[in-house]
C-alpha positions as a Python dict, from the first residue, in 0.01 Angstrom:
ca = {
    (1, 'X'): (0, 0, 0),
    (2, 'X'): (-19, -252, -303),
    (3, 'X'): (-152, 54, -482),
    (4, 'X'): (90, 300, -401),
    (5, 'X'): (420, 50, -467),
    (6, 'X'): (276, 41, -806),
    (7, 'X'): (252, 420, -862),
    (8, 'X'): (578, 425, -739),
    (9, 'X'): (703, 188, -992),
    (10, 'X'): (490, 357, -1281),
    (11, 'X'): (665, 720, -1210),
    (12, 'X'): (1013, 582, -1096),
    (13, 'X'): (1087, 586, -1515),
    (14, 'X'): (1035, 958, -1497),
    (15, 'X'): (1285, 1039, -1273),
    (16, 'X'): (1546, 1216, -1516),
    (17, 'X'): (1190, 1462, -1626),
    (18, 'X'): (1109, 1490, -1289),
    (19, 'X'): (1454, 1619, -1195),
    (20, 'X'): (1473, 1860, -1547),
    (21, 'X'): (1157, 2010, -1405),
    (22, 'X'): (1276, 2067, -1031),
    (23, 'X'): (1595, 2256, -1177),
    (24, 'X'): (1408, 2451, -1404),
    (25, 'X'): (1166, 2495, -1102),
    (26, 'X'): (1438, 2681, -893),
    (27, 'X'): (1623, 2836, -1218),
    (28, 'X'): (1305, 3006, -1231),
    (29, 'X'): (1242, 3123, -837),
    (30, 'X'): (1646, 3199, -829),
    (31, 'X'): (1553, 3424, -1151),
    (32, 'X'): (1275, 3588, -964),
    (33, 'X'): (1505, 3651, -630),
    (34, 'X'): (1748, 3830, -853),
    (35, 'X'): (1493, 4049, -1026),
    (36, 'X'): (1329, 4083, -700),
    (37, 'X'): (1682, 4228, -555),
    (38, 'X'): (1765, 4482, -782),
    (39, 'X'): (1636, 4859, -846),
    (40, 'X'): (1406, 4735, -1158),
    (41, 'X'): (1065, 4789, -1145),
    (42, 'X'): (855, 4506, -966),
    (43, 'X'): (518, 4447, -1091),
    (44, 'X'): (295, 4178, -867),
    (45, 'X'): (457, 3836, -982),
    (46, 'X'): (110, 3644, -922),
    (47, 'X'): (127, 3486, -1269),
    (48, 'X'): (477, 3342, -1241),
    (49, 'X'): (385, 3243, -879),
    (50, 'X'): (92, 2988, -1045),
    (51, 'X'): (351, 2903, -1292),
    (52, 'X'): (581, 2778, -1061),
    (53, 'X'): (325, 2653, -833),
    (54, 'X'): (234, 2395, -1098),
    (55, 'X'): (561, 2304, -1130),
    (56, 'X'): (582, 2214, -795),
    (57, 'X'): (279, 2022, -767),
    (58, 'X'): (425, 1842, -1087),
    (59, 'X'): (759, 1770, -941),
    (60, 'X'): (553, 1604, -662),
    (61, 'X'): (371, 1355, -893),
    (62, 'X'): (653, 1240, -1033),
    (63, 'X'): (833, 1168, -694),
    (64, 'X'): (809, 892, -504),
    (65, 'X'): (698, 885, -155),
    (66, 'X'): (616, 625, 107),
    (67, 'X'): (265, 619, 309),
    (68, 'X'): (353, 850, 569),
    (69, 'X'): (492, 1145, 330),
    (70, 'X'): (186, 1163, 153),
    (71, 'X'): (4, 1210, 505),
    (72, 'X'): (290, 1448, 590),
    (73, 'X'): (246, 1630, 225),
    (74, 'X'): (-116, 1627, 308),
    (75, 'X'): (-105, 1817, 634),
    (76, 'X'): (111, 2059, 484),
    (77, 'X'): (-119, 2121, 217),
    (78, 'X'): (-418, 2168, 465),
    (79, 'X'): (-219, 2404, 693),
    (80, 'X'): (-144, 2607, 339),
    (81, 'X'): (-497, 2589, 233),
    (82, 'X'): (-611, 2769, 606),
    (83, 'X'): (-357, 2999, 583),
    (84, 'X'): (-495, 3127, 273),
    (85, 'X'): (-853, 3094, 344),
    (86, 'X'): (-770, 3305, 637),
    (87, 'X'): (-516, 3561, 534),
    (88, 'X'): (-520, 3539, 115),
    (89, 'X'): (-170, 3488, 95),
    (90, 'X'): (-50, 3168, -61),
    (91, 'X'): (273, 3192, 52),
    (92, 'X'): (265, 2854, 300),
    (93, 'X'): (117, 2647, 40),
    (94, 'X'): (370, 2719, -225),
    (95, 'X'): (640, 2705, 26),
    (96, 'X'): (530, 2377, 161),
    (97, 'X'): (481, 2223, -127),
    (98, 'X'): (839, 2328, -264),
    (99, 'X'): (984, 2147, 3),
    (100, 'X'): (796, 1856, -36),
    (101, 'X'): (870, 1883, -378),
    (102, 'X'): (1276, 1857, -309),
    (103, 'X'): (1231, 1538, -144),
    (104, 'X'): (1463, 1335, -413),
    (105, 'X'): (1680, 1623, -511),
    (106, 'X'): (2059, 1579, -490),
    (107, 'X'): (2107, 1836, -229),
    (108, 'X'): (2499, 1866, -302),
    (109, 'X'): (2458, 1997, -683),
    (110, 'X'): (2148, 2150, -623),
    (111, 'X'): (2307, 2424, -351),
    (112, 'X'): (2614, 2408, -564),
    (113, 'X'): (2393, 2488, -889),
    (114, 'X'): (2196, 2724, -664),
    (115, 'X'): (2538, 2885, -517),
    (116, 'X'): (2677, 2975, -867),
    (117, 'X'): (2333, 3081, -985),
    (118, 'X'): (2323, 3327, -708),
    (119, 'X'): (2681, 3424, -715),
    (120, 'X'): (2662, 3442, -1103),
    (121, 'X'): (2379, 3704, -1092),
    (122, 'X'): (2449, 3874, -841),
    (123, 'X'): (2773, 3962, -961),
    (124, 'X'): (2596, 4100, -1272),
    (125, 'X'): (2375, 4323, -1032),
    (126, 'X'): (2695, 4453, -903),
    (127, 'X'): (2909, 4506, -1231),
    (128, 'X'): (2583, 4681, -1402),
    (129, 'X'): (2604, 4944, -1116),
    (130, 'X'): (2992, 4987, -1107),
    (131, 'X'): (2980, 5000, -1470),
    (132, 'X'): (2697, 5276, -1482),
    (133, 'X'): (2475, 5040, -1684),
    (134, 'X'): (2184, 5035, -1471),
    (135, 'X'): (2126, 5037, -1067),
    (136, 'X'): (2226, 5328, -802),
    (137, 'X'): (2579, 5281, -671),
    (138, 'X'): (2461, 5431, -380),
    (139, 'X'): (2170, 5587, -138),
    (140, 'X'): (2195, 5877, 66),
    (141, 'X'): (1925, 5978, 334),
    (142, 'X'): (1794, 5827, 679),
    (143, 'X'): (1885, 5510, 748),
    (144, 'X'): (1751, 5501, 1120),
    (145, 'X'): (2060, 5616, 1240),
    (146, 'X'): (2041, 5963, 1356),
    (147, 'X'): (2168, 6124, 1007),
    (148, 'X'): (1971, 6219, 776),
    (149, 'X'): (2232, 6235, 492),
    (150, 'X'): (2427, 5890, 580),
    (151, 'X'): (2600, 5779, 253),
    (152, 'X'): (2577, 5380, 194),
    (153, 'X'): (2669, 5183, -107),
    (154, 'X'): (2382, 4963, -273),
    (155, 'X'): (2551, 4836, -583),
    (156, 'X'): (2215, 4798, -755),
    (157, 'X'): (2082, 4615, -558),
    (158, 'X'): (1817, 4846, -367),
    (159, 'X'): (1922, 4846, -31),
    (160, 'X'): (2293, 4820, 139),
    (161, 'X'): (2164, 4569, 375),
    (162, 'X'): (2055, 4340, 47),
    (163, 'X'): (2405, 4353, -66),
    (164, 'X'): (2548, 4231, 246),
    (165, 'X'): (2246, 3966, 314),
    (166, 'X'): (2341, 3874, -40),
    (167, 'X'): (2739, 3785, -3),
    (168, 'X'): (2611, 3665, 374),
    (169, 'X'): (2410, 3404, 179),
    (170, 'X'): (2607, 3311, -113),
    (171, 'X'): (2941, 3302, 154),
    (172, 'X'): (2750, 3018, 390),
    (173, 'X'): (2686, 2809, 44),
    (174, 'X'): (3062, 2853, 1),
    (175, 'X'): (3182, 2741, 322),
    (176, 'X'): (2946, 2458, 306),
    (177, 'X'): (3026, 2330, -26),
    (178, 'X'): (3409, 2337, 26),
    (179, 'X'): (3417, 2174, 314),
    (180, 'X'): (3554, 1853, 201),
    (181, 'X'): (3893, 2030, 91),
    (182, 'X'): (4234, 2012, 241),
    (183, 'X'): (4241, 2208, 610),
    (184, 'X'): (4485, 2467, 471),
    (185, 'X'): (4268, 2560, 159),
    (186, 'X'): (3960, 2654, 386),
    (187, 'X'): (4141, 2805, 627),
    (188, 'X'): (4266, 3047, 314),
    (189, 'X'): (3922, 3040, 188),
    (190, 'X'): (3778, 3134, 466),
    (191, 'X'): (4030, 3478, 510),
    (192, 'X'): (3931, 3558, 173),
    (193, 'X'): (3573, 3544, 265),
    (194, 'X'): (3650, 3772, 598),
    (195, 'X'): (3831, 4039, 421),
    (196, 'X'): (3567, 4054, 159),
    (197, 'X'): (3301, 4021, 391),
    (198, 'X'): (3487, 4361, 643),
    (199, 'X'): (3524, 4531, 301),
    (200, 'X'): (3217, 4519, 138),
    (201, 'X'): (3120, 4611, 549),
    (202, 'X'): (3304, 4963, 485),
    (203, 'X'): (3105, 5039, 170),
    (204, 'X'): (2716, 4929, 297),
    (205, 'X'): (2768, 4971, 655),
    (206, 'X'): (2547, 4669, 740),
    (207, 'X'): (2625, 4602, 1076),
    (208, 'X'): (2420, 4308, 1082),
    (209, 'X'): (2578, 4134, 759),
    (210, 'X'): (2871, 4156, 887),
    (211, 'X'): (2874, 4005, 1233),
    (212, 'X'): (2631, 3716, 1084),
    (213, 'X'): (2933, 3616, 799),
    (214, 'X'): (3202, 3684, 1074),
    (215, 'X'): (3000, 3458, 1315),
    (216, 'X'): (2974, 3180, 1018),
    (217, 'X'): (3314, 3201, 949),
    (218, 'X'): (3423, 3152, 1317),
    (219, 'X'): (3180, 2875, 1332),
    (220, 'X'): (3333, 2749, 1003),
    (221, 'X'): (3717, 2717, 1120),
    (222, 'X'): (3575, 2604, 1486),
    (223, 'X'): (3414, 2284, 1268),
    (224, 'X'): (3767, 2191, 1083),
    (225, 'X'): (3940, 2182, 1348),
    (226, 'X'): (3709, 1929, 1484),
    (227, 'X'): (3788, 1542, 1469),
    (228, 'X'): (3527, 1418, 1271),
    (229, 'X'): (3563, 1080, 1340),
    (230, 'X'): (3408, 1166, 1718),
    (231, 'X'): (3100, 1159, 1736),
    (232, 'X'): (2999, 1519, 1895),
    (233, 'X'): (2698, 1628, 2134),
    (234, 'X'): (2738, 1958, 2254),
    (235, 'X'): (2773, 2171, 1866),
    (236, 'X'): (2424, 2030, 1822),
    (237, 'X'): (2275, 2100, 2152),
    (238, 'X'): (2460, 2444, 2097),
    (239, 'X'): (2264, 2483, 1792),
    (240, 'X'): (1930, 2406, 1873),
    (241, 'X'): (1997, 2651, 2197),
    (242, 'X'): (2098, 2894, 2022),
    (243, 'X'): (1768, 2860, 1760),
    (244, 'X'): (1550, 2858, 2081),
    (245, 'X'): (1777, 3197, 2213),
    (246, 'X'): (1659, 3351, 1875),
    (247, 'X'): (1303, 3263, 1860),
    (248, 'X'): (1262, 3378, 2230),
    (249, 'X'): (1448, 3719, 2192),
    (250, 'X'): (1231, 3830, 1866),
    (251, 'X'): (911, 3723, 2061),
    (252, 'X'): (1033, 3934, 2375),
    (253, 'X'): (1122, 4235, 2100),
    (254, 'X'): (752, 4206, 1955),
    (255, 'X'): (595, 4217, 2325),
    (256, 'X'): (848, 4506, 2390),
    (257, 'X'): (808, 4675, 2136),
    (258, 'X'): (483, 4930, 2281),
    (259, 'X'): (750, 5035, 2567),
    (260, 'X'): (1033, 5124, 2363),
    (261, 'X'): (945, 5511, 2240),
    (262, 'X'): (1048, 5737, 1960),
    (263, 'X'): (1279, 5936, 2155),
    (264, 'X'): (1474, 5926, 2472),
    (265, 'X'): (1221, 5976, 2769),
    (266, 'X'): (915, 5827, 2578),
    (267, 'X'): (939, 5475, 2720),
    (268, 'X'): (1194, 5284, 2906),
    (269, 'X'): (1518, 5405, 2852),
    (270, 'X'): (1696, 5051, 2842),
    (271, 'X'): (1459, 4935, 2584),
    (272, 'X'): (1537, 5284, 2398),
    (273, 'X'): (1881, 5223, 2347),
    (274, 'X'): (1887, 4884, 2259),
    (275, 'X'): (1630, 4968, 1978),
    (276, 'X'): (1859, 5228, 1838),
    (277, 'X'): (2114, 4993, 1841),
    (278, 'X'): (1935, 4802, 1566),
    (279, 'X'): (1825, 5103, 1461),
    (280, 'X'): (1504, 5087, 1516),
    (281, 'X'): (1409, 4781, 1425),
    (282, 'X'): (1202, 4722, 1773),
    (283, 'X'): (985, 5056, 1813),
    (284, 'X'): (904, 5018, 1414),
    (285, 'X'): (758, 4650, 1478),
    (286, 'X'): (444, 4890, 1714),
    (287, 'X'): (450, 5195, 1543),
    (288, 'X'): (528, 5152, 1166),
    (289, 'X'): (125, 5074, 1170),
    (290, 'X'): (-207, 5161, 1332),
    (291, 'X'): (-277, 4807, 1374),
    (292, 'X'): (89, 4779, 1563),
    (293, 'X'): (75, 4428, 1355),
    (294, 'X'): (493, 4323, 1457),
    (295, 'X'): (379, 4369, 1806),
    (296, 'X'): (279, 4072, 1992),
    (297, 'X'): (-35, 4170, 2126),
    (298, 'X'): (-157, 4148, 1707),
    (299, 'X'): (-51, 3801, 1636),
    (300, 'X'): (-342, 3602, 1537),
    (301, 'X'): (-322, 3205, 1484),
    (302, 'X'): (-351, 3188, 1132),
    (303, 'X'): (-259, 3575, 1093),
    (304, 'X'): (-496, 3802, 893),
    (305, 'X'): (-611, 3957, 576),
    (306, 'X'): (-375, 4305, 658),
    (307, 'X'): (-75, 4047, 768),
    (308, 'X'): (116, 4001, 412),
    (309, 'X'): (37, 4424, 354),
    (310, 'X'): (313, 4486, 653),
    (311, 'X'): (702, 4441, 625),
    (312, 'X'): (949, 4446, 899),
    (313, 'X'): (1277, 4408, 911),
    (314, 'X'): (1288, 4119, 1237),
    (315, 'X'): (1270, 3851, 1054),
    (316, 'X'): (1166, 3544, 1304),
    (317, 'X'): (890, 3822, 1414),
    (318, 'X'): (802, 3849, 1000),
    (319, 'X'): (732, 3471, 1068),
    (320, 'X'): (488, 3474, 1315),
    (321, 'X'): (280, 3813, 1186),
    (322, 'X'): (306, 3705, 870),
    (323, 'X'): (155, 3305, 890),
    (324, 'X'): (22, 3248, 1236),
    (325, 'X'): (148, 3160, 1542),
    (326, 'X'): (38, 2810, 1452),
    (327, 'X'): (232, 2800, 1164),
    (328, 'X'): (560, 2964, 1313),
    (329, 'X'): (574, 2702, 1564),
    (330, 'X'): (555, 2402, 1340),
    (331, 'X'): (783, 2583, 1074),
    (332, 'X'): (1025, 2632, 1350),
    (333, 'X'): (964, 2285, 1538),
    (334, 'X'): (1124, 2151, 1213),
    (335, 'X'): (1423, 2350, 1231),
    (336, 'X'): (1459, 2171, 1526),
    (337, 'X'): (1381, 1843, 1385),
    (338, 'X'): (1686, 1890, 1112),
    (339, 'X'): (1901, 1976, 1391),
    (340, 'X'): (1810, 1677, 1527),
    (341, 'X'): (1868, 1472, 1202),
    (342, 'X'): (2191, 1650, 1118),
    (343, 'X'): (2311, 1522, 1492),
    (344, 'X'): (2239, 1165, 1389),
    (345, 'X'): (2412, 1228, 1111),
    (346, 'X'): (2680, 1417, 1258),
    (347, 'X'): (2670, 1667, 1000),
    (348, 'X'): (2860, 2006, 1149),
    (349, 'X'): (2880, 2204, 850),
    (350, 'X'): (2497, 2199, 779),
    (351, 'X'): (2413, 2293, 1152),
    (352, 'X'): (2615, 2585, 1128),
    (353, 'X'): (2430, 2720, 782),
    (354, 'X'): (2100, 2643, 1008),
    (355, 'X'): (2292, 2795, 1288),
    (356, 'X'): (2427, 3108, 1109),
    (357, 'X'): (2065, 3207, 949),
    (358, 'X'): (1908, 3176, 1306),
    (359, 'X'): (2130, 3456, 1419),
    (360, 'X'): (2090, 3653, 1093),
    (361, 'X'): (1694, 3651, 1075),
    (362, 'X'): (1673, 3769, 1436),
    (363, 'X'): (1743, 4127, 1305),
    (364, 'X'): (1701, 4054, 908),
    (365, 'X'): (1395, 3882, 689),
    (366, 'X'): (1634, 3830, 404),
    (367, 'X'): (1579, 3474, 424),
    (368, 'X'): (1195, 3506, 496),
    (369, 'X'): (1014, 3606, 208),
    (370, 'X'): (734, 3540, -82),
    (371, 'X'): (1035, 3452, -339),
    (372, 'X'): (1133, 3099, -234),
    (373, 'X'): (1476, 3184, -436),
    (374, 'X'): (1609, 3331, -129),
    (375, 'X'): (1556, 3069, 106),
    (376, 'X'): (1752, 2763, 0),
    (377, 'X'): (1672, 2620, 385),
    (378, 'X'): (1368, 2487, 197),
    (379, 'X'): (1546, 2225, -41),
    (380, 'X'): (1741, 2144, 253),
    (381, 'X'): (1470, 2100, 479),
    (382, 'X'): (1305, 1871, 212),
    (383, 'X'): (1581, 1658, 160),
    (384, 'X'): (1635, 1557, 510),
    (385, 'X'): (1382, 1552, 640),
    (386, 'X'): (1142, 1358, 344),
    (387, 'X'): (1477, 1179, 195),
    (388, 'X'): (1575, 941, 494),
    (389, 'X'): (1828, 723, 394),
    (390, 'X'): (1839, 815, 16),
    (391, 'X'): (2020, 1163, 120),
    (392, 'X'): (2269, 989, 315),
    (393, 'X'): (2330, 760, 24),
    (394, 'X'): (2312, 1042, -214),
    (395, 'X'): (2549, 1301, -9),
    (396, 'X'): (2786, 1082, 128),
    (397, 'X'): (2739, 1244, 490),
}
């Protein structure tokens, strides 16, 4: 202990570096989300991956942390290590060590830096594409829905379900980091939000982005309403319910998912129509393979070498085929462990970000991917749950 107090007190005099670093850190991952969004070509970003990787590890020298974060940053680092060893993706290590990283981060200006980032270029994406510059406007062809020459908008960005994920993300940051205003000027904020959100609905037709920003929003004006001088129970309960609800319906998709059949009268007809409801999304999770590797009969512990070769679109399935069931159930027992901490801290506008992306990965993997720039759950995680009393201090929550 004697030794570690006085590496504390060595490094505490790099603080301002330490924080330069974390920002230019994420400047560089948000850069990489962006690119990773649009119609440009994508090479293998291996390279910047290391890049940022040391970084990270950097960041983490230069923090402080007590006895039991280093065994916690330690564990992490050995489940990371297995997972690669085992399925020669690095994604857990750099993810884990990210958070760990955020630990001392000022969570308020880094979302806020991370919102206008985000909103910033993606609003370049989208003004390249109007303009004609560079990006399709928009895709035509089969988009699981029974026609073949459906017309939806894309605004450069790839896919018309990236678009909407996109506002879907950059609208939760929004309603989070406004949520200290007058009653009246989020209620206003949050109608703007809703008509953009039903109008950019018309042009990509992504069912799912919509109802996930509608449900935020609802959440949103639910929460002001609120007196937040009670102490509340049941939004939290709510939350962590509702996080079990969508862990439990993508693992009962994925075990599904052999029954459901191609067409009508291939497999149970119940199962057919819900699947073509979400067009798709279930069937695809057995038969977009030969190994069937979204169904649950090929999730391994620590997954395997073909794991990171397979995308699907069910994102809290993409968890456990992609990392393990071992590793989905501790990434998700600290979901619940933030809910947790956000009830102590009777915090209802972060539970219903955490509460809003549950819902939104059940049917997308926008927020699960190899770009940690589109997950900024991770800083959030790492501030809570690593900062203790120095977020409380640092947020005013």
């Amino acid at each position: 202990m004697i030794l570690l107090d006085s590496y504390n007190n060595f490094i505490s005099r790099f603080s301002k570096f330490r924080d330069i670093l974390l920002y230019l850190l994420v400047s560089v991952e948000l850069f990489m989300m962006l690119y990773e969004k649009t119609d440009l070509p994508l090479s293998t970003p291996g390279y910047v991956f290391r890049v940022t990787f040391a970084m990270t590890m950097l960041v983490i020298l230069f923090t402080q942390y007590s006895l039991k974060q280093w065994i916690a940053i330690i564990f992490t680092g050995i489940i990371g290590v297995i997972s690669y060893k085992i399925t020669g993706n690095n994604d857990l290590i750099r993810i884990g060590m990210f958070v760990c990283a955020c630990k001392s981060a000022d969570i308020e200006k880094l979302l806020r830096y991370i919102c206008v980032f985000s909103t910033v270029g993606f609003s370049m994406i989208f003004v390249a594409s109007v303009s004609g510059i560079y990006g399709n406007l928009y895709l035509q062809g089969d988009f699981g829905r029974s026609d073949k020459h459906e017309l939806r908008y894309v605004f450069g960005f790839g896919h018309p379900n990236t678009v909407h994920g996109s506002f879907f993300a950059v609208a939760l940051l929004i309603l989070y980091l406004t949520r200290k205003l007058d009653r009246n000027i989020k209620l206003g904020i949050c109608v703007v939000l809703l008509s953009l959100n039903w109008i950019l609905g018309d042009y990509t037709g992504s069912r799912t982005g919509v109802m996930a920003a509608t449900f935020a929003i609802f959440l949103a004006v639910i929460a002001m309403h609120l007196d937040k001088k009670k102490k509340f129970k049941f939004p939290y309960i709510f939350g962590a319910a509702f996080l079990a609800f969508s862990v439990f319906i993508s693992i009962l998709a994925a075990a599904v998912s052999p029954y459901v059949g191609d067409k009508l009268g291939d497999g149970n007809e119940f199962l057919w129509k819900l699947n073509r409801r979400v067009t798709g999304r279930i069937w695809t999770l057995y038969a977009d393979s030969q190994l069937h590797k979204g169904s649950l009969e090929s999730w391994r512990l620590f997954g395997d070498r073909y794991s990171g070769e397979y995308f699907f679109d069910m994102g809290w399935v993409r968890v456990f085929y992609w990392y393990g069931i071992i590793p989905a159930i501790l990434i998700i027992a600290l979901f619940f462990i933030l809910i947790y901490d956000l009830y102590k801290r009777q915090n209802l506008d972060m539970l219903i970000m955490v509460t809003a992306i549950s819902a939104y990965t059940i049917v997308e993997a926008g927020f699960v991917s190899s770009y940690i720039g589109r997950n900024y759950m991770l800083p959030v995680l790492g501030v809570y749950l690593l900062g203790g009393l120095t977020c409380r201090e640092k947020t005013s929550i």
